[in-house]
GROMACS .gro file of C-alpha atoms in nm:
model
  383
    1MET     CA    1   1.483  31.441   5.223
    2ALA     CA    2   1.415  31.550   5.580
    3VAL     CA    3   1.405  31.920   5.656
    4HIS     CA    4   1.484  31.991   6.018
    5SER     CA    5   1.279  32.266   6.181
    6VAL     CA    6   1.474  32.550   6.337
    7LYS     CA    7   1.271  32.772   6.565
    8LYS     CA    8   1.354  33.140   6.559
    9LYS     CA    9   1.255  33.451   6.744
   10SER     CA   10   0.886  33.519   6.801
   11ILE     CA   11   0.660  33.819   6.861
   12ASN     CA   12   0.334  33.842   7.052
   13LEU     CA   13   0.050  34.065   6.929
   14GLY     CA   14  -0.171  34.001   7.232
   15SER     CA   15  -0.504  33.822   7.272
   16LEU     CA   16  -0.730  33.853   6.967
   17PRO     CA   17  -1.093  33.747   6.927
   18VAL     CA   18  -1.127  33.424   6.732
   19TRP     CA   19  -1.269  33.510   6.391
   20SER     CA   20  -1.496  33.245   6.240
   21GLY     CA   21  -1.708  33.483   6.036
   22VAL     CA   22  -2.027  33.660   6.135
   23GLN     CA   23  -2.265  33.527   6.400
   24ASN     CA   24  -2.628  33.565   6.506
   25ALA     CA   25  -2.555  33.792   6.802
   26PRO     CA   26  -2.264  34.016   6.903
   27GLY     CA   27  -2.017  33.912   7.169
   28ILE     CA   28  -1.665  33.772   7.170
   29ARG     CA   29  -1.690  33.406   7.260
   30ARG     CA   30  -1.321  33.325   7.269
   31GLN     CA   31  -0.981  33.489   7.241
   32ILE     CA   32  -0.641  33.332   7.183
   33PRO     CA   33  -0.289  33.467   7.233
   34PHE     CA   34  -0.173  33.559   6.884
   35GLY     CA   35   0.183  33.589   6.763
   36PHE     CA   36   0.427  33.500   6.487
   37LYS     CA   37   0.749  33.303   6.469
   38VAL     CA   38   0.989  33.221   6.187
   39GLU     CA   39   1.029  32.851   6.113
   40ASP     CA   40   1.201  32.700   5.809
   41GLY     CA   41   1.198  33.040   5.640
   42LEU     CA   42   0.820  33.082   5.686
   43ILE     CA   43   0.628  33.319   5.908
   44ARG     CA   44   0.419  33.084   6.120
   45LEU     CA   45   0.147  33.118   6.382
   46ASN     CA   46   0.313  33.096   6.723
   47VAL     CA   47   0.079  32.889   6.941
   48GLU     CA   48   0.121  32.584   7.158
   49ASP     CA   49   0.091  32.245   6.985
   50ASN     CA   50  -0.224  32.150   7.177
   51LEU     CA   51  -0.402  32.466   7.059
   52LYS     CA   52  -0.278  32.409   6.705
   53ASN     CA   53  -0.417  32.054   6.714
   54THR     CA   54  -0.751  32.185   6.841
   55ILE     CA   55  -0.767  32.433   6.555
   56VAL     CA   56  -0.703  32.163   6.295
   57GLU     CA   57  -0.944  31.917   6.456
   58ASN     CA   58  -1.220  32.179   6.445
   59TYR     CA   59  -1.259  32.129   6.068
   60GLY     CA   60  -1.405  31.788   6.141
   61ASN     CA   61  -1.671  31.915   6.384
   62PRO     CA   62  -2.031  31.890   6.263
   63ASP     CA   63  -2.093  32.256   6.352
   64TYR     CA   64  -1.779  32.389   6.180
   65SER     CA   65  -1.832  32.745   6.055
   66PHE     CA   66  -1.651  32.863   5.741
   67ILE     CA   67  -1.469  33.194   5.760
   68THR     CA   68  -1.553  33.235   5.391
   69THR     CA   69  -1.840  33.029   5.255
   70PRO     CA   70  -1.746  32.780   4.978
   71PRO     CA   71  -1.876  32.825   4.622
   72GLY     CA   72  -2.239  32.731   4.590
   73TYR     CA   73  -2.325  32.838   4.947
   74SER     CA   74  -2.347  33.214   4.896
   75GLU     CA   75  -2.328  33.468   4.616
   76TRP     CA   76  -1.985  33.582   4.736
   77GLY     CA   77  -1.852  33.228   4.773
   78THR     CA   78  -1.975  33.142   4.423
   79TYR     CA   79  -1.813  33.457   4.283
   80LEU     CA   80  -1.480  33.343   4.430
   81GLY     CA   81  -1.537  32.992   4.294
   82ARG     CA   82  -1.590  33.129   3.943
   83GLN     CA   83  -1.264  33.323   3.978
   84GLN     CA   84  -1.081  33.004   4.078
   85ILE     CA   85  -1.223  32.819   3.778
   86GLY     CA   86  -1.113  33.104   3.553
   87TYR     CA   87  -0.754  33.076   3.677
   88MET     CA   88  -0.754  32.698   3.626
   89ASP     CA   89  -0.902  32.725   3.277
   90THR     CA   90  -0.618  32.961   3.187
   91MET     CA   91  -0.334  32.749   3.330
   92LEU     CA   92  -0.436  32.385   3.302
   93PRO     CA   93  -0.399  32.155   2.998
   94LYS     CA   94  -0.690  31.952   2.866
   95LEU     CA   95  -0.818  31.717   3.135
   96GLU     CA   96  -1.055  31.491   2.942
   97GLY     CA   97  -1.014  31.135   3.067
   98LYS     CA   98  -0.785  31.244   3.352
   99SER     CA   99  -0.807  31.181   3.728
  100VAL     CA  100  -0.824  31.475   3.969
  101LEU     CA  101  -0.796  31.506   4.347
  102GLU     CA  102  -0.918  31.826   4.515
  103ILE     CA  103  -0.807  31.874   4.877
  104GLY     CA  104  -1.010  32.100   5.105
  105SER     CA  105  -1.302  32.117   4.865
  106GLY     CA  106  -1.559  32.278   5.095
  107SER     CA  107  -1.829  32.193   4.839
  108LEU     CA  108  -1.870  31.999   4.513
  109TYR     CA  109  -1.890  32.316   4.304
  110ILE     CA  110  -1.546  32.267   4.145
  111ALA     CA  111  -1.605  31.892   4.108
  112ASP     CA  112  -1.929  31.946   3.916
  113TYR     CA  113  -1.757  32.193   3.684
  114PHE     CA  114  -1.466  31.959   3.610
  115VAL     CA  115  -1.697  31.668   3.534
  116GLU     CA  116  -1.933  31.870   3.313
  117HIS     CA  117  -1.688  32.095   3.129
  118ASN     CA  118  -1.356  31.907   3.140
  119LYS     CA  119  -1.492  31.553   3.107
  120VAL     CA  120  -1.255  31.410   3.369
  121LYS     CA  121  -1.253  31.035   3.423
  122GLN     CA  122  -1.262  31.063   3.803
  123PHE     CA  123  -1.281  31.353   4.048
  124VAL     CA  124  -1.206  31.289   4.415
  125ALA     CA  125  -1.318  31.561   4.660
  126CYS     CA  126  -1.145  31.534   4.999
  127ASP     CA  127  -1.258  31.743   5.296
  128PRO     CA  128  -1.401  31.654   5.640
  129VAL     CA  129  -1.676  31.916   5.594
  130LEU     CA  130  -1.822  31.711   5.305
  131ARG     CA  131  -1.989  31.468   5.546
  132LYS     CA  132  -2.336  31.551   5.407
  133GLU     CA  133  -2.230  31.490   5.047
  134LYS     CA  134  -2.250  31.153   4.870
  135SER     CA  135  -2.034  31.006   4.595
  136ARG     CA  136  -2.211  31.012   4.260
  137GLY     CA  137  -2.109  30.916   3.910
  138THR     CA  138  -1.748  31.008   3.849
  139ILE     CA  139  -1.731  31.217   4.168
  140LYS     CA  140  -1.597  31.038   4.475
  141VAL     CA  141  -1.640  31.207   4.814
  142VAL     CA  142  -1.386  31.144   5.090
  143ALA     CA  143  -1.524  31.321   5.398
  144ASN     CA  144  -1.199  31.318   5.590
  145TYR     CA  145  -0.866  31.494   5.630
  146PHE     CA  146  -0.612  31.451   5.352
  147SER     CA  147  -0.331  31.203   5.411
  148TYR     CA  148  -0.100  31.010   5.184
  149GLU     CA  149  -0.210  30.683   5.344
  150ALA     CA  150  -0.571  30.741   5.235
  151PHE     CA  151  -0.468  30.756   4.867
  152LYS     CA  152  -0.139  30.566   4.857
  153ASP     CA  153  -0.268  30.320   4.595
  154ASP     CA  154  -0.388  30.600   4.364
  155ARG     CA  155  -0.202  30.822   4.119
  156PHE     CA  156  -0.353  31.144   3.993
  157ASP     CA  157  -0.299  31.356   3.685
  158LEU     CA  158  -0.388  31.668   3.881
  159VAL     CA  159  -0.416  31.766   4.247
  160VAL     CA  160  -0.601  32.089   4.330
  161SER     CA  161  -0.519  32.257   4.661
  162MET     CA  162  -0.695  32.591   4.698
  163ASN     CA  163  -0.663  32.793   5.017
  164ASN     CA  164  -0.560  32.510   5.245
  165LEU     CA  165  -0.177  32.513   5.238
  166GLU     CA  166  -0.192  32.792   5.496
  167HIS     CA  167  -0.407  32.570   5.722
  168VAL     CA  168  -0.186  32.261   5.744
  169PRO     CA  169   0.055  32.212   6.038
  170ASP     CA  170   0.354  32.129   5.813
  171PRO     CA  171   0.340  32.272   5.457
  172PHE     CA  172   0.658  32.090   5.349
  173SER     CA  173   0.530  31.745   5.453
  174TYR     CA  174   0.190  31.820   5.298
  175LEU     CA  175   0.347  31.908   4.962
  176SER     CA  176   0.580  31.608   4.979
  177GLU     CA  177   0.284  31.374   5.028
  178ILE     CA  178   0.099  31.526   4.734
  179ARG     CA  179   0.409  31.482   4.518
  180LYS     CA  180   0.408  31.105   4.584
  181LEU     CA  181   0.048  31.083   4.459
  182LEU     CA  182   0.110  31.253   4.124
  183LYS     CA  183   0.189  31.063   3.806
  184LYS     CA  184   0.564  31.094   3.756
  185SER     CA  185   0.547  31.173   3.384
  186ASP     CA  186   0.307  31.467   3.372
  187GLY     CA  187   0.133  31.503   3.711
  188LEU     CA  188   0.044  31.860   3.808
  189LEU     CA  189  -0.041  32.046   4.127
  190PHE     CA  190  -0.258  32.359   4.113
  191VAL     CA  191  -0.223  32.573   4.427
  192MET     CA  192  -0.386  32.889   4.558
  193VAL     CA  193  -0.272  33.040   4.888
  194PRO     CA  194  -0.311  33.389   5.042
  195ASP     CA  195  -0.032  33.626   4.943
  196CYS     CA  196   0.048  33.810   5.265
  197THR     CA  197   0.313  34.041   5.117
  198GLU     CA  198   0.118  34.366   5.134
  199GLN     CA  199  -0.055  34.277   5.461
  200LEU     CA  200   0.279  34.214   5.627
  201GLU     CA  201   0.413  34.538   5.481
  202VAL     CA  202   0.138  34.754   5.632
  203GLY     CA  203   0.066  34.556   5.950
  204ASP     CA  204  -0.277  34.441   5.835
  205TRP     CA  205  -0.450  34.272   6.130
  206GLY     CA  206  -0.675  34.092   5.884
  207ILE     CA  207  -0.413  33.823   5.827
  208CYS     CA  208  -0.433  33.730   6.196
  209LEU     CA  209  -0.658  33.428   6.153
  210HIS     CA  210  -0.633  33.147   6.404
  211GLU     CA  211  -0.685  32.892   6.125
  212HIS     CA  212  -0.389  33.020   5.925
  213LEU     CA  213  -0.078  32.846   6.050
  214SER     CA  214   0.157  32.981   5.779
  215TYR     CA  215   0.183  33.322   5.607
  216PHE     CA  216   0.325  33.315   5.256
  217THR     CA  217   0.492  33.565   5.027
  218LEU     CA  218   0.601  33.488   4.672
  219PRO     CA  219   0.964  33.420   4.780
  220SER     CA  220   0.872  33.199   5.076
  221PHE     CA  221   0.611  33.010   4.872
  222SER     CA  222   0.861  32.951   4.591
  223SER     CA  223   1.118  32.828   4.840
  224VAL     CA  224   0.894  32.572   5.010
  225VAL     CA  225   0.750  32.424   4.687
  226THR     CA  226   1.090  32.385   4.521
  227ARG     CA  227   1.236  32.228   4.835
  228ALA     CA  228   0.942  31.984   4.829
  229GLY     CA  229   1.034  31.875   4.475
  230PHE     CA  230   0.818  32.092   4.248
  231HIS     CA  231   0.899  32.299   3.944
  232ILE     CA  232   0.703  32.624   3.911
  233ASP     CA  233   0.541  32.619   3.566
  234HIS     CA  234   0.319  32.924   3.624
  235LEU     CA  235   0.318  33.170   3.912
  236MET     CA  236   0.127  33.493   3.970
  237SER     CA  237  -0.021  33.704   4.247
  238ILE     CA  238  -0.357  33.875   4.205
  239GLU     CA  239  -0.596  34.021   4.465
  240ASP     CA  240  -0.366  33.900   4.746
  241GLU     CA  241  -0.367  33.540   4.621
  242ILE     CA  242  -0.068  33.340   4.505
  243ILE     CA  243  -0.174  33.117   4.216
  244ALA     CA  244   0.064  32.851   4.088
  245LEU     CA  245   0.081  32.548   3.863
  246LEU     CA  246   0.354  32.304   3.965
  247SER     CA  247   0.508  31.993   3.811
  248ILE     CA  248   0.742  31.731   3.956
  249MET     CA  249   1.118  31.775   3.958
  250PRO     CA  250   1.402  31.633   4.171
  251VAL     CA  251   1.391  31.741   4.535
  252GLN     CA  252   1.608  32.048   4.592
  253ASN     CA  253   1.824  32.123   4.896
  254ASN     CA  254   1.767  32.498   4.873
  255SER     CA  255   1.815  32.747   5.153
  256PHE     CA  256   1.520  32.910   5.323
  257GLY     CA  257   1.605  33.251   5.177
  258SER     CA  258   1.617  33.577   5.370
  259GLU     CA  259   1.471  33.567   5.720
  260PRO     CA  260   1.174  33.798   5.793
  261ASN     CA  261   1.240  34.076   6.043
  262LEU     CA  262   0.990  34.013   6.323
  263ASP     CA  263   1.081  34.327   6.517
  264ALA     CA  264   0.998  34.544   6.216
  265LEU     CA  265   0.679  34.344   6.160
  266ASN     CA  266   0.569  34.403   6.519
  267GLU     CA  267   0.623  34.779   6.478
  268LYS     CA  268   0.402  34.782   6.168
  269PHE     CA  269   0.115  34.613   6.350
  270VAL     CA  270   0.135  34.856   6.642
  271LYS     CA  271   0.151  35.150   6.399
  272SER     CA  272  -0.149  35.037   6.194
  273LYS     CA  273  -0.364  34.989   6.504
  274ASN     CA  274  -0.279  35.338   6.631
  275GLU     CA  275  -0.344  35.493   6.290
  276LEU     CA  276  -0.699  35.360   6.279
  277GLY     CA  277  -0.768  35.482   6.632
  278ASN     CA  278  -0.639  35.827   6.536
  279LEU     CA  279  -0.846  35.831   6.216
  280ILE     CA  280  -1.170  35.749   6.401
  281GLN     CA  281  -1.095  36.019   6.659
  282LYS     CA  282  -1.014  36.274   6.387
  283LEU     CA  283  -1.341  36.205   6.203
  284LYS     CA  284  -1.539  36.246   6.524
  285ILE     CA  285  -1.370  36.577   6.612
  286SER     CA  286  -1.432  36.716   6.263
  287GLY     CA  287  -1.798  36.610   6.272
  288ASP     CA  288  -1.761  36.358   5.990
  289THR     CA  289  -2.003  36.111   6.143
  290PRO     CA  290  -2.171  35.870   6.108
  291ILE     CA  291  -1.881  35.659   5.986
  292GLY     CA  292  -1.941  35.355   5.767
  293VAL     CA  293  -1.702  35.061   5.768
  294HIS     CA  294  -1.743  34.878   5.437
  295GLY     CA  295  -1.613  34.519   5.446
  296CYS     CA  296  -1.662  34.314   5.762
  297SER     CA  297  -1.330  34.137   5.784
  298ALA     CA  298  -1.119  33.975   6.051
  299ALA     CA  299  -0.916  34.296   6.061
  300VAL     CA  300  -1.223  34.501   6.152
  301ASN     CA  301  -1.317  34.250   6.420
  302HIS     CA  302  -0.969  34.248   6.576
  303LEU     CA  303  -0.924  34.624   6.572
  304PHE     CA  304  -1.269  34.705   6.711
  305SER     CA  305  -1.184  34.478   7.003
  306LEU     CA  306  -0.834  34.622   7.055
  307LEU     CA  307  -0.954  34.984   7.026
  308GLY     CA  308  -1.268  34.940   7.238
  309LEU     CA  309  -1.508  35.037   6.957
  310ASP     CA  310  -1.758  34.760   7.035
  311HIS     CA  311  -2.042  35.002   7.126
  312ASP     CA  312  -1.940  35.311   6.931
  313PRO     CA  313  -2.264  35.495   6.839
  314ASP     CA  314  -2.111  35.667   6.535
  315ILE     CA  315  -2.009  35.355   6.344
  316TYR     CA  316  -2.213  35.138   6.106
  317LEU     CA  317  -2.103  34.820   5.928
  318PHE     CA  318  -2.173  34.736   5.563
  319ASP     CA  319  -2.089  34.444   5.338
  320ARG     CA  320  -2.177  34.315   4.992
  321ASP     CA  321  -2.198  33.949   5.099
  322GLU     CA  322  -2.563  33.862   5.164
  323ALA     CA  323  -2.455  33.585   5.403
  324LYS     CA  324  -2.344  33.859   5.647
  325HIS     CA  325  -2.651  34.082   5.633
  326GLY     CA  326  -2.838  34.108   5.964
  327LYS     CA  327  -2.560  33.925   6.146
  328TYR     CA  328  -2.281  34.048   6.370
  329ILE     CA  329  -1.906  34.053   6.391
  330PRO     CA  330  -1.826  33.939   6.747
  331SER     CA  331  -1.670  34.268   6.859
  332PHE     CA  332  -1.947  34.512   6.755
  333CYS     CA  333  -2.300  34.565   6.879
  334ARG     CA  334  -2.471  34.668   6.553
  335ALA     CA  335  -2.573  34.423   6.279
  336VAL     CA  336  -2.412  34.425   5.935
  337LEU     CA  337  -2.610  34.611   5.668
  338ASP     CA  338  -2.623  34.552   5.295
  339SER     CA  339  -2.398  34.799   5.112
  340ALA     CA  340  -2.708  34.873   4.901
  341ASP     CA  341  -2.901  34.980   5.212
  342PRO     CA  342  -3.028  35.344   5.194
  343GLN     CA  343  -2.844  35.411   5.523
  344TYR     CA  344  -2.516  35.390   5.330
  345LYS     CA  345  -2.570  35.728   5.167
  346ASN     CA  346  -2.606  35.892   5.509
  347MET     CA  347  -2.246  35.815   5.598
  348LYS     CA  348  -2.014  36.115   5.611
  349ALA     CA  349  -1.705  35.896   5.571
  350ILE     CA  350  -1.629  35.539   5.469
  351VAL     CA  351  -1.344  35.328   5.605
  352VAL     CA  352  -1.273  35.033   5.378
  353GLY     CA  353  -1.242  34.720   5.589
  354ASN     CA  354  -1.127  34.487   5.311
  355THR     CA  355  -0.798  34.619   5.177
  356THR     CA  356  -0.785  34.370   4.889
  357TYR     CA  357  -1.085  34.538   4.728
  358PHE     CA  358  -1.007  34.897   4.831
  359ALA     CA  359  -1.024  35.038   4.478
  360GLN     CA  360  -1.362  34.877   4.401
  361ILE     CA  361  -1.517  34.980   4.733
  362LYS     CA  362  -1.383  35.336   4.701
  363GLU     CA  363  -1.539  35.364   4.355
  364PHE     CA  364  -1.870  35.237   4.495
  365ALA     CA  365  -1.863  35.485   4.786
  366LEU     CA  366  -1.782  35.779   4.560
  367GLY     CA  367  -2.074  35.673   4.342
  368GLN     CA  368  -2.298  35.702   4.648
  369GLY     CA  369  -2.189  36.064   4.694
  370ILE     CA  370  -1.946  35.998   4.981
  371GLU     CA  371  -1.630  36.199   4.925
  372LYS     CA  372  -1.423  36.086   5.224
  373VAL     CA  373  -1.302  35.729   5.178
  374TYR     CA  374  -1.014  35.587   5.381
  375PRO     CA  375  -0.829  35.255   5.385
  376LEU     CA  376  -0.826  35.056   5.707
  377PHE     CA  377  -0.447  35.055   5.678
  378SER     CA  378  -0.236  35.317   5.504
  379HIS     CA  379  -0.067  35.190   5.191
  380PRO     CA  380   0.078  35.364   4.881
  381ASN     CA  381  -0.165  35.173   4.658
  382ASN     CA  382  -0.467  35.289   4.861
  383GLU     CA  383  -0.491  35.657   4.774
   0.00000   0.00000   0.00000
């Protein structure tokens, strides 16, 4: 069934620095005009097709830099990988003797686990960044972009698609192609995708990632997967991630659901930017400096650029991820420090830069004797 794209109203948030993670020196290398549009019931990145193609093609470049390192490449990436395995162990049936395709693998961490612990017959890892990996044993490496044509003669018991549905140019076509590769009787699709519900509600600039072409909520995710011919067997949202196990059903001709209000969304982004600027100014006036920003996210990078905080002498950056220590976000002059650094305790106030982990970071800061802890964006859950 063909779904015809209907373009709707768009909003423009202005030029934002491209966020590809931390780098060896400060300095914004590139900015792109960033905005949203509504297309087929989804909030989508509003950029020209040639720029969108460039973004997608970048995954195949030898010097591609991960925004978040895959499991096995850093302590933080491995922590996230263990979480993903935990979700799959809870939802998936026994996989011994089964065939599995993982799209957008990033590394062979999940493949190794499936082979060792689940005794799968074959595991295919598909990702252009796997060019340095070799096929071995029951693990087959396809160092290329996913396409139906590449696997049209294969049928899989399970397809794993973690944190790449938001990256593909057409989520509906992507899901439809996966559906054709699953065994009709009991084939399953395990999906993880960022849940942007709360970020959209508060105007969280952290969701403004040039690589993310679609922005899902539980209703919009449910709509697109059922229209693509999947039944939702399990569905949950935790730590701003939608996690779902899907099976095949007849293709549905469902509506796109309620249309997002882009004018209201634009107001939230403007409001959240102004609130952070006012908070920083208030802390300076009251003498609550130096200020620590804990969690070096895309949101911090965007807002420091928009608010002109790139050389602010009263701000220090901290993060748990050891891959970021001693490196720089593009829009700030001072290197990222370990959250265990003694300098942390000298902060008079902490602004939490990663809203997903606000509660954990607040608890950590209070344990360091810092009484004033603020979210990057105001939200009823962050008190």
